[in-house]
């Protein structure tokens, strides 16, 4: 039985986040250079966007480039940035057809001008789409985001626009780059690494984590549906007991 047919439509996560890892190792397996892996990873991106739309996921966040990735060889960074511009340009029409709204999180002003321009245009062109919000994390790291949030809060306190009494979890969330999005219910990381790598550390507080050995360019729709089915079989307790959850279901 296909995994897609096992998905319960009333328990589809609203927001899925993915750490797309393993492009370099995939390329190496093929005897190719690293950028070949990144290029092939774009097919997997397309697959998860389409699959998300099909099953009703409303937000999909993809970790495409971390703050730490700036320390990679220049050649690889340039290749990734070109690939980003190319993919956004190529996919824009299809994003509009599929009802995909593009958003970004991260220190976008650090990206090359060509990337910033392509992103700006695509964000503007897709802004009224309603089916799926695709959030690309670019030059993103959680510590950067939290530092930024604290700095903005401190500035607002200095300027008397904010009082320290007002600081609560909701307010902190509203200062993060994800302010307009719900927290992810499911995080998938490919390539067999079991770490968060500075991704959404605040937002993942109660997210289900799923680590798979599949390398990102091999991650297809079935892999994604399998991850959703796995998610749906888990019991999310949020600190409560199983019995409490059962009582709620009955009442
Ligand atoms: C993930 O694949 C893509 C980015 C981080 C941009 P990697 O490039 O990290 O691939 P591996 O981990 O070296 O295999
Ligand atoms: C995490 O992958 C970042 C992205 C997928 C964009 P990395 O390959 O950079 O992570 P580490 O360095 O292995 O933790
Ligand atoms: Mg990696």
CSV table of C-alpha atoms and ligand atoms in Angstrom, one decimal:
chain,number,residue,atom,x,y,z
A,1,UNK,CA,0.0,0.0,0.0
A,2,UNK,CA,1.4,3.4,-0.9
A,3,UNK,CA,2.2,5.7,1.9
A,4,UNK,CA,0.0,8.5,0.5
A,5,UNK,CA,-3.1,6.3,0.9
A,6,UNK,CA,-2.2,5.8,4.6
A,7,UNK,CA,-2.2,9.6,5.4
A,8,UNK,CA,-5.1,10.7,7.5
A,9,UNK,CA,-6.4,13.9,6.0
A,10,UNK,CA,-7.6,15.3,9.4
A,11,UNK,CA,-4.1,14.8,11.0
A,12,UNK,CA,-1.9,16.4,8.4
A,13,UNK,CA,0.7,18.7,10.0
A,14,UNK,CA,0.0,22.4,9.2
A,15,UNK,CA,3.7,23.2,9.1
A,16,UNK,CA,6.6,20.9,8.1
A,17,UNK,CA,10.3,22.1,8.2
A,18,UNK,CA,13.1,20.3,6.4
A,19,UNK,CA,16.9,20.3,6.9
A,20,UNK,CA,17.8,19.3,3.3
A,21,UNK,CA,21.1,17.6,3.9
A,22,UNK,CA,23.4,15.2,2.0
A,23,UNK,CA,23.8,16.8,-1.4
A,24,UNK,CA,27.6,16.7,-1.2
A,25,UNK,CA,27.7,13.0,-0.2
A,26,UNK,CA,25.2,12.1,-2.9
A,27,UNK,CA,27.4,13.8,-5.5
A,28,UNK,CA,30.5,12.0,-4.2
A,29,UNK,CA,28.7,8.7,-4.6
A,30,UNK,CA,28.2,9.5,-8.2
A,31,UNK,CA,31.8,10.6,-8.6
A,32,UNK,CA,30.7,14.1,-9.2
A,33,UNK,CA,31.5,17.6,-7.8
A,34,UNK,CA,29.4,18.9,-4.8
A,35,UNK,CA,27.4,21.4,-6.9
A,36,UNK,CA,26.0,18.4,-9.0
A,37,UNK,CA,24.4,17.2,-5.7
A,38,UNK,CA,22.9,20.7,-5.1
A,39,UNK,CA,21.5,20.8,-8.6
A,40,UNK,CA,19.9,17.4,-8.2
A,41,UNK,CA,18.5,18.5,-4.9
A,42,UNK,CA,16.2,20.9,-6.7
A,43,UNK,CA,14.1,18.0,-7.9
A,44,UNK,CA,13.5,17.0,-4.3
A,45,UNK,CA,12.5,20.5,-3.5
A,46,UNK,CA,9.9,20.5,-6.3
A,47,UNK,CA,8.6,17.1,-5.1
A,48,UNK,CA,8.1,18.2,-1.5
A,49,UNK,CA,6.4,21.4,-2.6
A,50,UNK,CA,4.0,19.5,-4.9
A,51,UNK,CA,3.4,16.8,-2.3
A,52,UNK,CA,2.7,19.4,0.5
A,53,UNK,CA,0.1,21.0,-1.7
A,54,UNK,CA,-1.5,17.6,-2.5
A,55,UNK,CA,-1.9,16.6,1.1
A,56,UNK,CA,-2.8,20.0,2.5
A,57,UNK,CA,0.3,21.1,4.4
A,58,UNK,CA,-0.1,24.9,4.7
A,59,UNK,CA,3.5,25.9,5.6
A,60,UNK,CA,6.8,24.3,4.3
A,61,UNK,CA,10.1,25.7,5.6
A,62,UNK,CA,13.2,24.6,3.8
A,63,UNK,CA,16.7,25.1,5.3
A,64,UNK,CA,18.6,26.0,2.1
A,65,UNK,CA,21.6,27.9,3.4
A,66,UNK,CA,22.8,28.5,6.9
A,67,UNK,CA,24.9,31.3,8.4
A,68,UNK,CA,27.6,28.7,8.9
A,69,UNK,CA,27.5,27.7,5.3
A,70,UNK,CA,29.2,31.0,4.4
A,71,UNK,CA,32.4,29.3,5.5
A,72,UNK,CA,32.2,26.8,2.6
A,73,UNK,CA,34.6,27.2,-0.4
A,74,UNK,CA,33.7,30.3,-2.5
A,75,UNK,CA,33.1,28.2,-5.5
A,76,UNK,CA,30.4,26.2,-3.8
A,77,UNK,CA,28.8,29.3,-2.3
A,78,UNK,CA,28.7,31.0,-5.8
A,79,UNK,CA,27.3,27.8,-7.3
A,80,UNK,CA,24.5,27.7,-4.6
A,81,UNK,CA,23.6,31.3,-5.1
A,82,UNK,CA,23.4,30.9,-8.9
A,83,UNK,CA,21.3,27.8,-8.4
A,84,UNK,CA,19.0,29.8,-6.2
A,85,UNK,CA,18.4,32.5,-8.7
A,86,UNK,CA,18.0,30.0,-11.5
A,87,UNK,CA,15.5,27.9,-9.6
A,88,UNK,CA,13.4,30.8,-8.4
A,89,UNK,CA,13.2,32.2,-11.9
A,90,UNK,CA,12.4,28.8,-13.5
A,91,UNK,CA,9.8,27.9,-10.9
A,92,UNK,CA,8.0,31.1,-10.6
A,93,UNK,CA,5.3,30.3,-13.1
A,94,UNK,CA,4.7,26.9,-11.5
A,95,UNK,CA,4.6,28.4,-8.0
A,96,UNK,CA,1.8,30.7,-9.1
A,97,UNK,CA,0.0,27.8,-10.8
A,98,UNK,CA,0.2,25.7,-7.7
A,99,UNK,CA,-0.9,28.5,-5.4
A,100,UNK,CA,2.5,28.8,-3.6
A,101,UNK,CA,3.3,31.9,-1.7
A,102,UNK,CA,7.1,32.4,-1.3
A,103,UNK,CA,8.6,33.9,2.0
A,104,UNK,CA,12.1,33.9,3.4
A,105,UNK,CA,13.7,33.9,6.8
A,106,UNK,CA,17.3,34.8,7.5
A,107,UNK,CA,19.8,37.6,7.0
A,108,UNK,CA,18.7,38.2,3.3
A,109,UNK,CA,20.7,41.4,3.0
A,110,UNK,CA,23.9,39.3,3.1
A,111,UNK,CA,22.9,37.5,-0.1
A,112,UNK,CA,24.3,38.7,-3.5
A,113,UNK,CA,22.2,41.4,-5.1
A,114,UNK,CA,21.0,39.0,-7.9
A,115,UNK,CA,19.5,36.7,-5.3
A,116,UNK,CA,17.9,39.5,-3.3
A,117,UNK,CA,16.3,40.8,-6.5
A,118,UNK,CA,15.0,37.4,-7.7
A,119,UNK,CA,13.6,36.7,-4.2
A,120,UNK,CA,12.0,40.1,-4.0
A,121,UNK,CA,10.3,39.7,-7.3
A,122,UNK,CA,9.1,36.2,-6.5
A,123,UNK,CA,7.8,37.2,-3.1
A,124,UNK,CA,5.8,40.1,-4.7
A,125,UNK,CA,4.5,38.0,-7.6
A,126,UNK,CA,3.3,35.1,-5.3
A,127,UNK,CA,2.0,37.2,-2.3
A,128,UNK,CA,-1.7,36.6,-2.9
A,129,UNK,CA,-1.4,32.8,-3.3
A,130,UNK,CA,-3.2,30.8,-0.6
A,131,UNK,CA,-2.6,27.1,-0.9
A,132,UNK,CA,0.9,26.7,0.5
A,133,UNK,CA,3.4,29.1,2.1
A,134,UNK,CA,7.0,28.1,1.1
A,135,UNK,CA,9.5,29.6,3.5
A,136,UNK,CA,13.1,29.5,2.4
A,137,UNK,CA,15.7,29.8,5.2
A,138,UNK,CA,18.6,31.6,3.7
A,139,UNK,CA,21.7,32.8,5.5
A,140,UNK,CA,19.7,31.7,8.5
A,141,UNK,CA,20.7,30.6,11.9
A,142,UNK,CA,18.6,30.4,15.0
A,143,UNK,CA,21.2,32.1,17.2
A,144,UNK,CA,21.4,35.0,14.7
A,145,UNK,CA,17.6,35.2,14.8
A,146,UNK,CA,17.4,35.2,18.6
A,147,UNK,CA,20.3,37.7,18.9
A,148,UNK,CA,18.5,39.9,16.5
A,149,UNK,CA,15.2,39.7,18.4
A,150,UNK,CA,16.8,40.5,21.7
A,151,UNK,CA,18.7,43.4,20.2
A,152,UNK,CA,15.4,44.8,18.7
A,153,UNK,CA,13.6,44.3,22.0
A,154,UNK,CA,16.4,46.1,23.9
A,155,UNK,CA,16.3,49.0,21.5
A,156,UNK,CA,12.5,49.3,21.9
A,157,UNK,CA,12.9,49.3,25.7
A,158,UNK,CA,15.5,52.1,25.4
A,159,UNK,CA,13.1,54.1,23.2
A,160,UNK,CA,10.3,53.5,25.6
A,161,UNK,CA,8.3,51.7,23.0
A,162,UNK,CA,8.3,48.5,25.1
A,163,UNK,CA,8.3,47.7,28.8
A,164,UNK,CA,10.3,44.8,30.2
A,165,UNK,CA,7.0,43.7,31.9
A,166,UNK,CA,5.5,43.0,28.5
A,167,UNK,CA,8.1,40.3,27.7
A,168,UNK,CA,6.5,36.9,27.5
A,169,UNK,CA,6.7,33.9,25.1
A,170,UNK,CA,4.3,35.4,22.7
A,171,UNK,CA,6.2,38.7,22.5
A,172,UNK,CA,9.5,36.9,21.9
A,173,UNK,CA,7.9,34.8,19.1
A,174,UNK,CA,6.7,38.1,17.5
A,175,UNK,CA,10.2,39.4,17.3
A,176,UNK,CA,11.5,36.3,15.4
A,177,UNK,CA,11.6,36.1,11.6
A,178,UNK,CA,8.9,33.4,11.8
A,179,UNK,CA,6.5,35.8,13.6
A,180,UNK,CA,3.8,35.3,11.0
A,181,UNK,CA,4.0,31.5,10.8
A,182,UNK,CA,2.9,28.8,13.2
A,183,UNK,CA,5.6,26.5,14.8
A,184,UNK,CA,6.4,23.4,12.8
A,185,UNK,CA,4.7,20.2,14.0
A,186,UNK,CA,7.2,18.1,12.1
A,187,UNK,CA,10.9,18.5,11.3
A,188,UNK,CA,12.6,16.2,8.8
A,189,UNK,CA,16.4,16.0,8.4
A,190,UNK,CA,17.8,13.9,5.7
A,191,UNK,CA,21.3,12.3,5.3
A,192,UNK,CA,21.5,10.4,8.6
A,193,UNK,CA,22.8,13.4,10.8
A,194,UNK,CA,20.9,13.7,14.1
A,195,UNK,CA,21.4,17.4,14.8
A,196,UNK,CA,19.6,20.7,14.5
A,197,UNK,CA,22.5,22.7,13.1
A,198,UNK,CA,21.3,26.0,14.4
A,199,UNK,CA,17.8,25.7,12.8
A,200,UNK,CA,14.6,27.1,14.4
A,201,UNK,CA,15.7,26.3,18.0
A,202,UNK,CA,12.9,28.3,19.7
A,203,UNK,CA,10.2,27.2,17.2
A,204,UNK,CA,11.1,23.5,17.5
A,205,UNK,CA,10.3,23.3,21.3
A,206,UNK,CA,7.5,20.7,20.8
A,207,UNK,CA,8.1,19.7,17.2
A,208,UNK,CA,8.3,16.0,16.3
A,209,UNK,CA,11.8,15.3,14.9
A,210,UNK,CA,12.3,12.7,12.2
A,211,UNK,CA,15.8,11.8,11.0
A,212,UNK,CA,16.2,9.7,7.8
A,213,UNK,CA,19.3,8.2,6.2
A,214,UNK,CA,18.1,9.1,2.7
A,215,UNK,CA,20.3,11.8,1.1
A,216,UNK,CA,18.4,14.9,0.0
A,217,UNK,CA,18.6,14.3,-3.8
A,218,UNK,CA,17.0,10.8,-3.3
A,219,UNK,CA,14.2,12.2,-1.1
A,220,UNK,CA,11.1,11.8,-3.2
A,221,UNK,CA,7.3,12.2,-2.7
A,222,UNK,CA,7.0,8.6,-1.2
A,223,UNK,CA,9.8,9.5,1.4
A,224,UNK,CA,7.8,12.6,2.3
A,225,UNK,CA,4.5,10.7,2.6
A,226,UNK,CA,6.3,8.1,4.7
A,227,UNK,CA,7.5,10.8,7.1
A,228,UNK,CA,3.9,12.2,7.4
A,229,UNK,CA,2.6,8.7,8.2
A,230,UNK,CA,5.3,8.2,10.8
A,231,UNK,CA,4.4,11.6,12.3
A,232,UNK,CA,0.7,10.7,12.4
A,233,UNK,CA,1.4,7.5,14.4
A,234,UNK,CA,3.2,9.4,17.2
A,235,UNK,CA,1.5,10.5,20.4
A,236,UNK,CA,2.1,14.2,21.0
A,237,UNK,CA,1.6,14.6,24.8
A,238,UNK,CA,2.8,18.2,25.4
A,239,UNK,CA,3.8,17.2,29.0
A,240,UNK,CA,0.5,15.5,29.8
A,241,UNK,CA,-0.1,11.8,30.4
A,242,UNK,CA,-1.5,9.3,27.8
A,243,UNK,CA,-4.6,8.9,30.0
A,244,UNK,CA,-5.3,12.6,30.0
A,245,UNK,CA,-5.1,12.6,26.2
A,246,UNK,CA,-7.5,9.6,26.0
A,247,UNK,CA,-10.0,11.4,28.3
A,248,UNK,CA,-9.9,14.4,26.0
A,249,UNK,CA,-10.7,12.3,23.0
A,250,UNK,CA,-13.7,10.8,24.7
A,251,UNK,CA,-15.1,14.1,26.1
B,1,LIG,C1,22.9,20.2,2.1
B,1,LIG,O1,23.8,19.3,1.6
B,1,LIG,C2,22.9,21.5,1.3
B,1,LIG,C3,23.5,22.7,2.0
B,1,LIG,C4,23.9,22.7,3.2
B,1,LIG,C5,23.5,23.9,1.3
B,1,LIG,P1,25.4,19.4,2.0
B,1,LIG,O2,26.1,20.2,1.0
B,1,LIG,O3,25.6,19.8,3.4
B,1,LIG,O4,25.8,17.9,1.7
B,1,LIG,P2,26.7,17.0,2.6
B,1,LIG,O5,26.2,17.1,4.0
B,1,LIG,O6,28.1,17.5,2.5
B,1,LIG,O7,26.6,15.6,2.1
B,2,LIG,C1,22.5,22.3,7.6
B,2,LIG,O1,23.3,21.4,6.8
B,2,LIG,C2,22.2,23.5,6.8
B,2,LIG,C3,21.4,23.3,5.6
B,2,LIG,C4,20.8,22.1,5.2
B,2,LIG,C5,21.2,24.4,4.8
B,2,LIG,P1,24.9,21.4,7.0
B,2,LIG,O2,25.4,20.3,6.2
B,2,LIG,O3,25.5,22.7,6.8
B,2,LIG,O4,25.0,21.0,8.6
B,2,LIG,P2,26.3,20.4,9.4
B,2,LIG,O5,27.4,21.4,9.2
B,2,LIG,O6,26.6,19.1,8.9
B,2,LIG,O7,25.7,20.4,10.8
B,3,LIG,MG1,25.6,18.7,5.1
